[in-house]
Amino acid sequence: MNRKKIQSTLFEALRKAGKILRSSLGERRVIEKKSELSLVTAADKAAEACIVKIIRKAFPDHSLLTEESPPFGNSHCRWIIDPLDGTTNFAHTYPVACVSIGFEENGRLEMGGVFDPFRDELFFAARGKGAALNNRPLRVSKTGTLSESLLCTGFPYDRREKADEYLPIFKAFMMKVQGIRRTGAAALDLCYVAAGRFDGFWELKLQPWDKAAAMLIIEEAGGVLSNFSGRPLTLNDIQNAASNSLIHQEMLEVLKPFQRVGK
Ligand code: IPD
Ligand code: CA
Ligand code: CA
């Protein structure tokens, strides 16, 4: 693996796609609906086309898993791409959104980057090399108890049908923590756990592109990720929990009654 070339390709793709997002916020161009609540804007498509072009030029035979197109290739090297995480925010001109790109070799995440073009914040990690925010080392928070914690969550796109399953989890945490935020961009939420801005996060039904890059960033920043039963998180898990590690056991206790939710 040519780490240097992978990293420079990753950075170029993140920054160029981020530029597209920054310059098109405010256009309010929803061009498609995947479902009643799941939107696609012109920016999702344009950012994805830009990223794919950059990666395919550098690594023509690598596989791609992108949100807006069918999977490509069968190489042991795979890029996992969310060109715009936070589309609903973006479509309403609420500037909380990012680009997320993970790189995997033989099924193991090796590099990941998440770029927030509205704050010019680039979160990055390479396996075994630590995590960074704009080149400064990142570390999870030191908050030791749930009662002192600020958590974050999100609700999947089937929330109208499944509200009665999702809201009890929210209530259970609400009774125990200092605060809960719902920002609308899961990749950024996870990076904020890595940065110590949130102490923990949970959400059901994330897709591989929502979390691939951020999973490695959290791990490399000293945090942990699991399903609601405590098993280490995989890209295909439906239940996602992440934390600074210190509050993980307490989070799992709150999640215990909900181990069947989403399945
Ligand atoms: C969504 C966002 C949101 C989360 C959803 C995701 P998208 O991604 O990350 O925060 O709650 O589950 O699907 O559609 O904006 O890329
Ligand atoms: Ca997403
Ligand atoms: Ca997206």
PDB file of C-alpha atoms and ligand atoms in Angstrom:
ATOM      1  CA  MET A   1       0.000   0.000   0.000  1.00  0.00           C
ATOM      2  CA  ASN A   2       1.390   3.363  -1.025  1.00  0.00           C
ATOM      3  CA  ARG A   3       0.264   5.243   2.091  1.00  0.00           C
ATOM      4  CA  LYS A   4       1.580   8.588   0.917  1.00  0.00           C
ATOM      5  CA  LYS A   5      -0.309   8.502  -2.358  1.00  0.00           C
ATOM      6  CA  ILE A   6      -3.482   7.243  -0.679  1.00  0.00           C
ATOM      7  CA  GLN A   7      -3.302  10.075   1.856  1.00  0.00           C
ATOM      8  CA  SER A   8      -2.696  12.779  -0.727  1.00  0.00           C
ATOM      9  CA  THR A   9      -5.542  11.436  -2.901  1.00  0.00           C
ATOM     10  CA  LEU A  10      -7.822  11.351   0.141  1.00  0.00           C
ATOM     11  CA  PHE A  11      -6.977  14.951   1.079  1.00  0.00           C
ATOM     12  CA  GLU A  12      -7.403  16.208  -2.475  1.00  0.00           C
ATOM     13  CA  ALA A  13     -10.802  14.525  -2.799  1.00  0.00           C
ATOM     14  CA  LEU A  14     -12.004  15.825   0.590  1.00  0.00           C
ATOM     15  CA  ARG A  15     -10.925  19.401  -0.083  1.00  0.00           C
ATOM     16  CA  LYS A  16     -12.241  19.601  -3.652  1.00  0.00           C
ATOM     17  CA  ALA A  17     -15.589  18.047  -2.764  1.00  0.00           C
ATOM     18  CA  GLY A  18     -15.766  20.337   0.288  1.00  0.00           C
ATOM     19  CA  LYS A  19     -15.270  23.337  -1.964  1.00  0.00           C
ATOM     20  CA  ILE A  20     -18.273  22.240  -4.030  1.00  0.00           C
ATOM     21  CA  LEU A  21     -20.400  21.991  -0.879  1.00  0.00           C
ATOM     22  CA  ARG A  22     -19.294  25.399   0.372  1.00  0.00           C
ATOM     23  CA  SER A  23     -19.987  27.128  -2.906  1.00  0.00           C
ATOM     24  CA  SER A  24     -23.398  25.523  -3.450  1.00  0.00           C
ATOM     25  CA  LEU A  25     -24.936  25.914   0.029  1.00  0.00           C
ATOM     26  CA  GLY A  26     -28.034  28.050  -0.445  1.00  0.00           C
ATOM     27  CA  GLU A  27     -28.969  26.793  -3.891  1.00  0.00           C
ATOM     28  CA  ARG A  28     -31.810  24.737  -2.388  1.00  0.00           C
ATOM     29  CA  ARG A  29     -31.738  22.321  -5.336  1.00  0.00           C
ATOM     30  CA  VAL A  30     -33.322  19.048  -4.266  1.00  0.00           C
ATOM     31  CA  ILE A  31     -33.221  16.943  -7.436  1.00  0.00           C
ATOM     32  CA  GLU A  32     -34.506  13.634  -6.157  1.00  0.00           C
ATOM     33  CA  LYS A  33     -36.094  11.939  -3.161  1.00  0.00           C
ATOM     34  CA  LYS A  34     -34.974   8.431  -2.214  1.00  0.00           C
ATOM     35  CA  SER A  35     -37.948   8.375   0.162  1.00  0.00           C
ATOM     36  CA  GLU A  36     -40.277  10.966   1.702  1.00  0.00           C
ATOM     37  CA  LEU A  37     -37.513  12.150   4.073  1.00  0.00           C
ATOM     38  CA  SER A  38     -34.320  11.192   2.217  1.00  0.00           C
ATOM     39  CA  LEU A  39     -33.268  13.922  -0.191  1.00  0.00           C
ATOM     40  CA  VAL A  40     -30.610  14.172  -2.871  1.00  0.00           C
ATOM     41  CA  THR A  41     -29.336  17.608  -3.896  1.00  0.00           C
ATOM     42  CA  ALA A  42     -27.294  18.611  -6.923  1.00  0.00           C
ATOM     43  CA  ALA A  43     -24.370  19.014  -4.502  1.00  0.00           C
ATOM     44  CA  ASP A  44     -24.502  15.324  -3.421  1.00  0.00           C
ATOM     45  CA  LYS A  45     -24.099  14.337  -7.066  1.00  0.00           C
ATOM     46  CA  ALA A  46     -21.488  16.939  -7.967  1.00  0.00           C
ATOM     47  CA  ALA A  47     -19.337  16.194  -4.911  1.00  0.00           C
ATOM     48  CA  GLU A  48     -19.525  12.469  -5.571  1.00  0.00           C
ATOM     49  CA  ALA A  49     -18.537  12.877  -9.243  1.00  0.00           C
ATOM     50  CA  CYS A  50     -15.576  15.010  -8.167  1.00  0.00           C
ATOM     51  CA  ILE A  51     -14.352  12.455  -5.583  1.00  0.00           C
ATOM     52  CA  VAL A  52     -14.774   9.478  -7.911  1.00  0.00           C
ATOM     53  CA  LYS A  53     -12.849  11.237 -10.680  1.00  0.00           C
ATOM     54  CA  ILE A  54      -9.908  11.995  -8.377  1.00  0.00           C
ATOM     55  CA  ILE A  55      -9.716   8.476  -6.933  1.00  0.00           C
ATOM     56  CA  ARG A  56     -10.149   6.697 -10.264  1.00  0.00           C
ATOM     57  CA  LYS A  57      -7.422   8.802 -11.828  1.00  0.00           C
ATOM     58  CA  ALA A  58      -4.990   7.894  -9.032  1.00  0.00           C
ATOM     59  CA  PHE A  59      -6.105   4.265  -8.499  1.00  0.00           C
ATOM     60  CA  PRO A  60      -8.076   3.036 -11.549  1.00  0.00           C
ATOM     61  CA  ASP A  61      -8.525  -0.514 -10.250  1.00  0.00           C
ATOM     62  CA  HIS A  62      -9.554   0.210  -6.645  1.00  0.00           C
ATOM     63  CA  SER A  63     -13.137  -0.589  -5.624  1.00  0.00           C
ATOM     64  CA  LEU A  64     -15.569   2.161  -4.694  1.00  0.00           C
ATOM     65  CA  LEU A  65     -18.563   2.152  -2.394  1.00  0.00           C
ATOM     66  CA  THR A  66     -20.334   5.489  -2.749  1.00  0.00           C
ATOM     67  CA  GLU A  67     -23.721   6.594  -1.501  1.00  0.00           C
ATOM     68  CA  GLU A  68     -25.159   7.863  -4.761  1.00  0.00           C
ATOM     69  CA  SER A  69     -23.953   5.218  -7.285  1.00  0.00           C
ATOM     70  CA  PRO A  70     -23.817   1.418  -7.544  1.00  0.00           C
ATOM     71  CA  PRO A  71     -20.691  -0.244  -6.051  1.00  0.00           C
ATOM     72  CA  PHE A  72     -17.705  -0.496  -8.402  1.00  0.00           C
ATOM     73  CA  GLY A  73     -14.867  -3.052  -8.730  1.00  0.00           C
ATOM     74  CA  ASN A  74     -13.675  -6.096  -6.779  1.00  0.00           C
ATOM     75  CA  SER A  75     -10.229  -5.020  -5.620  1.00  0.00           C
ATOM     76  CA  HIS A  76      -8.992  -5.732  -2.060  1.00  0.00           C
ATOM     77  CA  CYS A  77      -8.568  -1.938  -1.794  1.00  0.00           C
ATOM     78  CA  ARG A  78     -11.857  -0.103  -1.353  1.00  0.00           C
ATOM     79  CA  TRP A  79     -12.840   3.521  -0.857  1.00  0.00           C
ATOM     80  CA  ILE A  80     -16.041   4.164   1.122  1.00  0.00           C
ATOM     81  CA  ILE A  81     -17.504   7.550   0.316  1.00  0.00           C
ATOM     82  CA  ASP A  82     -20.230   9.841   1.580  1.00  0.00           C
ATOM     83  CA  PRO A  83     -19.954  12.919  -0.659  1.00  0.00           C
ATOM     84  CA  LEU A  84     -22.330  14.951   1.527  1.00  0.00           C
ATOM     85  CA  ASP A  85     -23.210  13.806   5.010  1.00  0.00           C
ATOM     86  CA  GLY A  86     -25.980  16.017   6.347  1.00  0.00           C
ATOM     87  CA  THR A  87     -28.038  16.429   3.183  1.00  0.00           C
ATOM     88  CA  THR A  88     -31.209  17.516   4.980  1.00  0.00           C
ATOM     89  CA  ASN A  89     -29.274  20.250   6.798  1.00  0.00           C
ATOM     90  CA  PHE A  90     -27.648  21.269   3.540  1.00  0.00           C
ATOM     91  CA  ALA A  91     -30.930  21.395   1.609  1.00  0.00           C
ATOM     92  CA  HIS A  92     -32.243  23.823   4.246  1.00  0.00           C
ATOM     93  CA  THR A  93     -29.015  25.898   4.163  1.00  0.00           C
ATOM     94  CA  TYR A  94     -28.165  24.858   7.753  1.00  0.00           C
ATOM     95  CA  PRO A  95     -24.370  24.657   7.483  1.00  0.00           C
ATOM     96  CA  VAL A  96     -23.684  21.427   9.362  1.00  0.00           C
ATOM     97  CA  ALA A  97     -22.469  18.930   6.784  1.00  0.00           C
ATOM     98  CA  CYS A  98     -19.279  17.242   5.663  1.00  0.00           C
ATOM     99  CA  VAL A  99     -17.527  14.955   3.212  1.00  0.00           C
ATOM    100  CA  SER A 100     -16.451  11.542   4.496  1.00  0.00           C
ATOM    101  CA  ILE A 101     -13.994   9.138   2.850  1.00  0.00           C
ATOM    102  CA  GLY A 102     -12.628   5.912   4.298  1.00  0.00           C
ATOM    103  CA  PHE A 103     -10.000   3.650   2.763  1.00  0.00           C
ATOM    104  CA  GLU A 104     -10.021  -0.081   3.444  1.00  0.00           C
ATOM    105  CA  GLU A 105      -7.521  -2.813   2.531  1.00  0.00           C
ATOM    106  CA  ASN A 106      -8.469  -6.498   2.818  1.00  0.00           C
ATOM    107  CA  GLY A 107     -11.603  -5.501   4.728  1.00  0.00           C
ATOM    108  CA  ARG A 108      -9.719  -3.475   7.352  1.00  0.00           C
ATOM    109  CA  LEU A 109     -10.011   0.318   7.595  1.00  0.00           C
ATOM    110  CA  GLU A 110      -6.577   1.840   7.118  1.00  0.00           C
ATOM    111  CA  MET A 111      -7.251   5.541   6.589  1.00  0.00           C
ATOM    112  CA  GLY A 112     -10.144   7.936   7.002  1.00  0.00           C
ATOM    113  CA  GLY A 113     -10.857  11.614   6.561  1.00  0.00           C
ATOM    114  CA  VAL A 114     -13.886  13.790   7.283  1.00  0.00           C
ATOM    115  CA  PHE A 115     -13.902  17.394   6.082  1.00  0.00           C
ATOM    116  CA  ASP A 116     -16.273  20.099   7.310  1.00  0.00           C
ATOM    117  CA  PRO A 117     -15.932  22.857   4.705  1.00  0.00           C
ATOM    118  CA  PHE A 118     -18.010  25.328   6.729  1.00  0.00           C
ATOM    119  CA  ARG A 119     -15.554  25.364   9.637  1.00  0.00           C
ATOM    120  CA  ASP A 120     -12.533  24.362   7.602  1.00  0.00           C
ATOM    121  CA  GLU A 121     -11.988  21.354   9.882  1.00  0.00           C
ATOM    122  CA  LEU A 122     -10.311  18.253   8.513  1.00  0.00           C
ATOM    123  CA  PHE A 123     -10.411  15.183  10.757  1.00  0.00           C
ATOM    124  CA  PHE A 124      -7.985  12.441   9.735  1.00  0.00           C
ATOM    125  CA  ALA A 125      -6.623   9.133  10.949  1.00  0.00           C
ATOM    126  CA  ALA A 126      -4.282   6.461   9.626  1.00  0.00           C
ATOM    127  CA  ARG A 127      -4.203   3.093  11.398  1.00  0.00           C
ATOM    128  CA  GLY A 128      -1.554   3.038  14.111  1.00  0.00           C
ATOM    129  CA  LYS A 129      -0.641   6.701  13.567  1.00  0.00           C
ATOM    130  CA  GLY A 130      -3.224   8.460  15.719  1.00  0.00           C
ATOM    131  CA  ALA A 131      -5.943  10.910  14.767  1.00  0.00           C
ATOM    132  CA  ALA A 132      -5.675  14.607  13.985  1.00  0.00           C
ATOM    133  CA  LEU A 133      -7.803  17.681  13.435  1.00  0.00           C
ATOM    134  CA  ASN A 134      -6.131  20.093  11.024  1.00  0.00           C
ATOM    135  CA  ASN A 135      -2.817  18.363  11.792  1.00  0.00           C
ATOM    136  CA  ARG A 136      -3.152  18.712  15.563  1.00  0.00           C
ATOM    137  CA  PRO A 137      -3.465  15.439  17.557  1.00  0.00           C
ATOM    138  CA  LEU A 138      -6.974  14.473  18.597  1.00  0.00           C
ATOM    139  CA  ARG A 139      -8.026  12.836  21.835  1.00  0.00           C
ATOM    140  CA  VAL A 140     -11.412  11.769  23.204  1.00  0.00           C
ATOM    141  CA  SER A 141     -12.780  13.475  26.331  1.00  0.00           C
ATOM    142  CA  LYS A 142     -11.927  12.457  29.889  1.00  0.00           C
ATOM    143  CA  THR A 143     -15.514  12.630  31.122  1.00  0.00           C
ATOM    144  CA  GLY A 144     -15.887   9.658  33.432  1.00  0.00           C
ATOM    145  CA  THR A 145     -19.612   9.411  34.115  1.00  0.00           C
ATOM    146  CA  LEU A 146     -22.756   9.439  32.047  1.00  0.00           C
ATOM    147  CA  SER A 147     -24.326  12.029  34.323  1.00  0.00           C
ATOM    148  CA  GLU A 148     -21.632  14.540  33.291  1.00  0.00           C
ATOM    149  CA  SER A 149     -21.752  13.595  29.614  1.00  0.00           C
ATOM    150  CA  LEU A 150     -22.895  15.384  26.497  1.00  0.00           C
ATOM    151  CA  LEU A 151     -24.185  12.806  24.023  1.00  0.00           C
ATOM    152  CA  CYS A 152     -25.266  13.036  20.428  1.00  0.00           C
ATOM    153  CA  THR A 153     -27.642  10.970  18.339  1.00  0.00           C
ATOM    154  CA  GLY A 154     -29.596  10.905  15.103  1.00  0.00           C
ATOM    155  CA  PHE A 155     -32.765   9.324  13.786  1.00  0.00           C
ATOM    156  CA  PRO A 156     -32.863   7.091  10.687  1.00  0.00           C
ATOM    157  CA  TYR A 157     -34.965   7.939   7.640  1.00  0.00           C
ATOM    158  CA  ASP A 158     -37.728   5.487   8.683  1.00  0.00           C
ATOM    159  CA  ARG A 159     -38.326   7.589  11.826  1.00  0.00           C
ATOM    160  CA  ARG A 160     -41.987   8.297  11.013  1.00  0.00           C
ATOM    161  CA  GLU A 161     -42.800   4.580  10.978  1.00  0.00           C
ATOM    162  CA  LYS A 162     -40.443   3.682  13.827  1.00  0.00           C
ATOM    163  CA  ALA A 163     -40.710   6.681  16.172  1.00  0.00           C
ATOM    164  CA  ASP A 164     -42.124   4.504  18.956  1.00  0.00           C
ATOM    165  CA  GLU A 165     -39.010   2.303  18.814  1.00  0.00           C
ATOM    166  CA  TYR A 166     -36.481   5.130  18.637  1.00  0.00           C
ATOM    167  CA  LEU A 167     -37.849   7.639  21.138  1.00  0.00           C
ATOM    168  CA  PRO A 168     -37.714   5.397  24.248  1.00  0.00           C
ATOM    169  CA  ILE A 169     -33.926   5.149  23.786  1.00  0.00           C
ATOM    170  CA  PHE A 170     -33.715   8.924  23.614  1.00  0.00           C
ATOM    171  CA  LYS A 171     -35.806   9.213  26.784  1.00  0.00           C
ATOM    172  CA  ALA A 172     -33.714   6.615  28.630  1.00  0.00           C
ATOM    173  CA  PHE A 173     -30.548   8.617  27.932  1.00  0.00           C
ATOM    174  CA  MET A 174     -32.274  11.933  28.604  1.00  0.00           C
ATOM    175  CA  MET A 175     -32.898  10.827  32.178  1.00  0.00           C
ATOM    176  CA  LYS A 176     -29.203  10.105  32.778  1.00  0.00           C
ATOM    177  CA  VAL A 177     -27.016  12.610  30.923  1.00  0.00           C
ATOM    178  CA  GLN A 178     -26.160  16.303  31.007  1.00  0.00           C
ATOM    179  CA  GLY A 179     -27.421  16.903  27.479  1.00  0.00           C
ATOM    180  CA  ILE A 180     -28.215  15.340  24.104  1.00  0.00           C
ATOM    181  CA  ARG A 181     -27.697  16.954  20.699  1.00  0.00           C
ATOM    182  CA  ARG A 182     -29.098  15.909  17.319  1.00  0.00           C
ATOM    183  CA  THR A 183     -27.089  17.660  14.629  1.00  0.00           C
ATOM    184  CA  GLY A 184     -28.018  15.790  11.431  1.00  0.00           C
ATOM    185  CA  ALA A 185     -24.577  14.738  10.182  1.00  0.00           C
ATOM    186  CA  ALA A 186     -23.513  11.401  11.652  1.00  0.00           C
ATOM    187  CA  ALA A 187     -19.944  11.443  10.309  1.00  0.00           C
ATOM    188  CA  LEU A 188     -19.320  14.781  12.018  1.00  0.00           C
ATOM    189  CA  ASP A 189     -21.052  13.631  15.215  1.00  0.00           C
ATOM    190  CA  LEU A 190     -18.630  10.706  15.388  1.00  0.00           C
ATOM    191  CA  CYS A 191     -15.630  12.956  14.740  1.00  0.00           C
ATOM    192  CA  TYR A 192     -16.833  15.200  17.561  1.00  0.00           C
ATOM    193  CA  VAL A 193     -16.623  12.165  19.870  1.00  0.00           C
ATOM    194  CA  ALA A 194     -13.030  11.710  18.670  1.00  0.00           C
ATOM    195  CA  ALA A 195     -12.393  15.403  19.389  1.00  0.00           C
ATOM    196  CA  GLY A 196     -13.877  15.268  22.900  1.00  0.00           C
ATOM    197  CA  ARG A 197     -16.701  17.662  21.982  1.00  0.00           C
ATOM    198  CA  PHE A 198     -19.209  14.874  22.592  1.00  0.00           C
ATOM    199  CA  ASP A 199     -18.584  12.120  25.134  1.00  0.00           C
ATOM    200  CA  GLY A 200     -20.728   9.551  23.380  1.00  0.00           C
ATOM    201  CA  PHE A 201     -23.033   8.843  20.447  1.00  0.00           C
ATOM    202  CA  TRP A 202     -25.645   6.283  19.452  1.00  0.00           C
ATOM    203  CA  GLU A 203     -27.731   5.810  16.342  1.00  0.00           C
ATOM    204  CA  LEU A 204     -29.518   3.018  14.506  1.00  0.00           C
ATOM    205  CA  LYS A 205     -29.176   2.096  10.836  1.00  0.00           C
ATOM    206  CA  LEU A 206     -26.116   4.068   9.811  1.00  0.00           C
ATOM    207  CA  GLN A 207     -24.738   3.102   6.407  1.00  0.00           C
ATOM    208  CA  PRO A 208     -21.066   2.123   5.846  1.00  0.00           C
ATOM    209  CA  TRP A 209     -20.331   5.504   4.230  1.00  0.00           C
ATOM    210  CA  ASP A 210     -21.737   7.420   7.228  1.00  0.00           C
ATOM    211  CA  LYS A 211     -19.252   5.810   9.604  1.00  0.00           C
ATOM    212  CA  ALA A 212     -16.269   4.173   7.848  1.00  0.00           C
ATOM    213  CA  ALA A 213     -13.840   7.081   8.100  1.00  0.00           C
ATOM    214  CA  ALA A 214     -15.028   8.273  11.512  1.00  0.00           C
ATOM    215  CA  MET A 215     -14.779   4.795  13.053  1.00  0.00           C
ATOM    216  CA  LEU A 216     -11.028   4.783  12.505  1.00  0.00           C
ATOM    217  CA  ILE A 217     -10.756   8.408  13.649  1.00  0.00           C
ATOM    218  CA  ILE A 218     -12.492   7.546  16.952  1.00  0.00           C
ATOM    219  CA  GLU A 219     -10.382   4.422  17.478  1.00  0.00           C
ATOM    220  CA  GLU A 220      -7.171   6.304  16.826  1.00  0.00           C
ATOM    221  CA  ALA A 221      -8.278   9.090  19.183  1.00  0.00           C
ATOM    222  CA  GLY A 222      -8.682   6.563  22.022  1.00  0.00           C
ATOM    223  CA  GLY A 223     -12.438   5.974  21.826  1.00  0.00           C
ATOM    224  CA  VAL A 224     -14.446   2.782  21.361  1.00  0.00           C
ATOM    225  CA  LEU A 225     -17.287   1.676  19.091  1.00  0.00           C
ATOM    226  CA  SER A 226     -19.679  -1.229  19.542  1.00  0.00           C
ATOM    227  CA  ASN A 227     -23.177  -2.458  18.831  1.00  0.00           C
ATOM    228  CA  PHE A 228     -25.770  -2.168  21.624  1.00  0.00           C
ATOM    229  CA  SER A 229     -24.585  -5.501  23.097  1.00  0.00           C
ATOM    230  CA  GLY A 230     -20.982  -4.330  23.374  1.00  0.00           C
ATOM    231  CA  ARG A 231     -19.526  -6.322  20.467  1.00  0.00           C
ATOM    232  CA  PRO A 232     -16.926  -4.298  18.476  1.00  0.00           C
ATOM    233  CA  LEU A 233     -18.682  -2.328  15.733  1.00  0.00           C
ATOM    234  CA  THR A 234     -18.551  -3.434  12.093  1.00  0.00           C
ATOM    235  CA  LEU A 235     -19.547  -1.458   9.012  1.00  0.00           C
ATOM    236  CA  ASN A 236     -22.715  -3.532   8.629  1.00  0.00           C
ATOM    237  CA  ASP A 237     -24.016  -3.254  12.185  1.00  0.00           C
ATOM    238  CA  ILE A 238     -27.474  -1.741  12.559  1.00  0.00           C
ATOM    239  CA  GLN A 239     -26.921  -0.570  16.129  1.00  0.00           C
ATOM    240  CA  ASN A 240     -24.090   1.896  16.647  1.00  0.00           C
ATOM    241  CA  ALA A 241     -22.662   3.166  19.929  1.00  0.00           C
ATOM    242  CA  ALA A 242     -19.461   5.175  20.298  1.00  0.00           C
ATOM    243  CA  SER A 243     -17.806   6.871  23.233  1.00  0.00           C
ATOM    244  CA  ASN A 244     -14.664   8.092  24.930  1.00  0.00           C
ATOM    245  CA  SER A 245     -14.435   4.526  26.362  1.00  0.00           C
ATOM    246  CA  LEU A 246     -14.806   5.722  29.977  1.00  0.00           C
ATOM    247  CA  ILE A 247     -18.607   5.971  29.771  1.00  0.00           C
ATOM    248  CA  HIS A 248     -19.107   3.029  27.391  1.00  0.00           C
ATOM    249  CA  GLN A 249     -20.187   0.503  30.007  1.00  0.00           C
ATOM    250  CA  GLU A 250     -22.748   2.950  31.416  1.00  0.00           C
ATOM    251  CA  MET A 251     -24.053   3.615  27.893  1.00  0.00           C
ATOM    252  CA  LEU A 252     -24.411  -0.122  27.265  1.00  0.00           C
ATOM    253  CA  GLU A 253     -26.419  -0.481  30.467  1.00  0.00           C
ATOM    254  CA  VAL A 254     -28.874   2.148  29.209  1.00  0.00           C
ATOM    255  CA  LEU A 255     -28.988   0.374  25.822  1.00  0.00           C
ATOM    256  CA  LYS A 256     -29.486  -3.121  27.297  1.00  0.00           C
ATOM    257  CA  PRO A 257     -33.311  -3.121  27.077  1.00  0.00           C
ATOM    258  CA  PHE A 258     -33.026  -2.008  23.430  1.00  0.00           C
ATOM    259  CA  GLN A 259     -30.776  -4.764  22.073  1.00  0.00           C
ATOM    260  CA  ARG A 260     -33.568  -5.961  19.737  1.00  0.00           C
ATOM    261  CA  VAL A 261     -34.416  -2.515  18.323  1.00  0.00           C
ATOM    262  CA  GLY A 262     -33.763  -2.153  14.591  1.00  0.00           C
ATOM    263  CA  LYS A 263     -33.324  -5.892  14.020  1.00  0.00           C
TER     264      LYS A 263
HETATM  265  C1  IPD B   1     -27.597  11.041   7.257  1.00  0.00           C
HETATM  266  C2  IPD B   1     -26.974  11.876   8.350  1.00  0.00           C
HETATM  267  C3  IPD B   1     -27.884  11.918   9.569  1.00  0.00           C
HETATM  268  C4  IPD B   1     -28.223  10.538  10.081  1.00  0.00           C
HETATM  269  C5  IPD B   1     -28.783   9.664   8.963  1.00  0.00           C
HETATM  270  C6  IPD B   1     -27.822   9.653   7.767  1.00  0.00           C
HETATM  271  P1  IPD B   1     -27.030  11.790   4.715  1.00  0.00           P
HETATM  272  O1  IPD B   1     -26.732  10.982   6.124  1.00  0.00           O
HETATM  273  O2  IPD B   1     -25.737  11.360   8.727  1.00  0.00           O
HETATM  274  O3  IPD B   1     -27.256  12.570  10.646  1.00  0.00           O
HETATM  275  O4  IPD B   1     -29.164  10.673  11.119  1.00  0.00           O
HETATM  276  O5  IPD B   1     -28.927   8.348   9.478  1.00  0.00           O
HETATM  277  O6  IPD B   1     -28.354   8.843   6.744  1.00  0.00           O
HETATM  278  O7  IPD B   1     -28.263  11.171   4.134  1.00  0.00           O
HETATM  279  O8  IPD B   1     -27.211  13.212   5.054  1.00  0.00           O
HETATM  280  O9  IPD B   1     -25.799  11.493   3.955  1.00  0.00           O
HETATM  281 CA    CA B   2     -24.574  10.126   5.385  1.00  0.00          CA
HETATM  282 CA    CA B   3     -24.871  11.518   1.965  1.00  0.00          CA
END
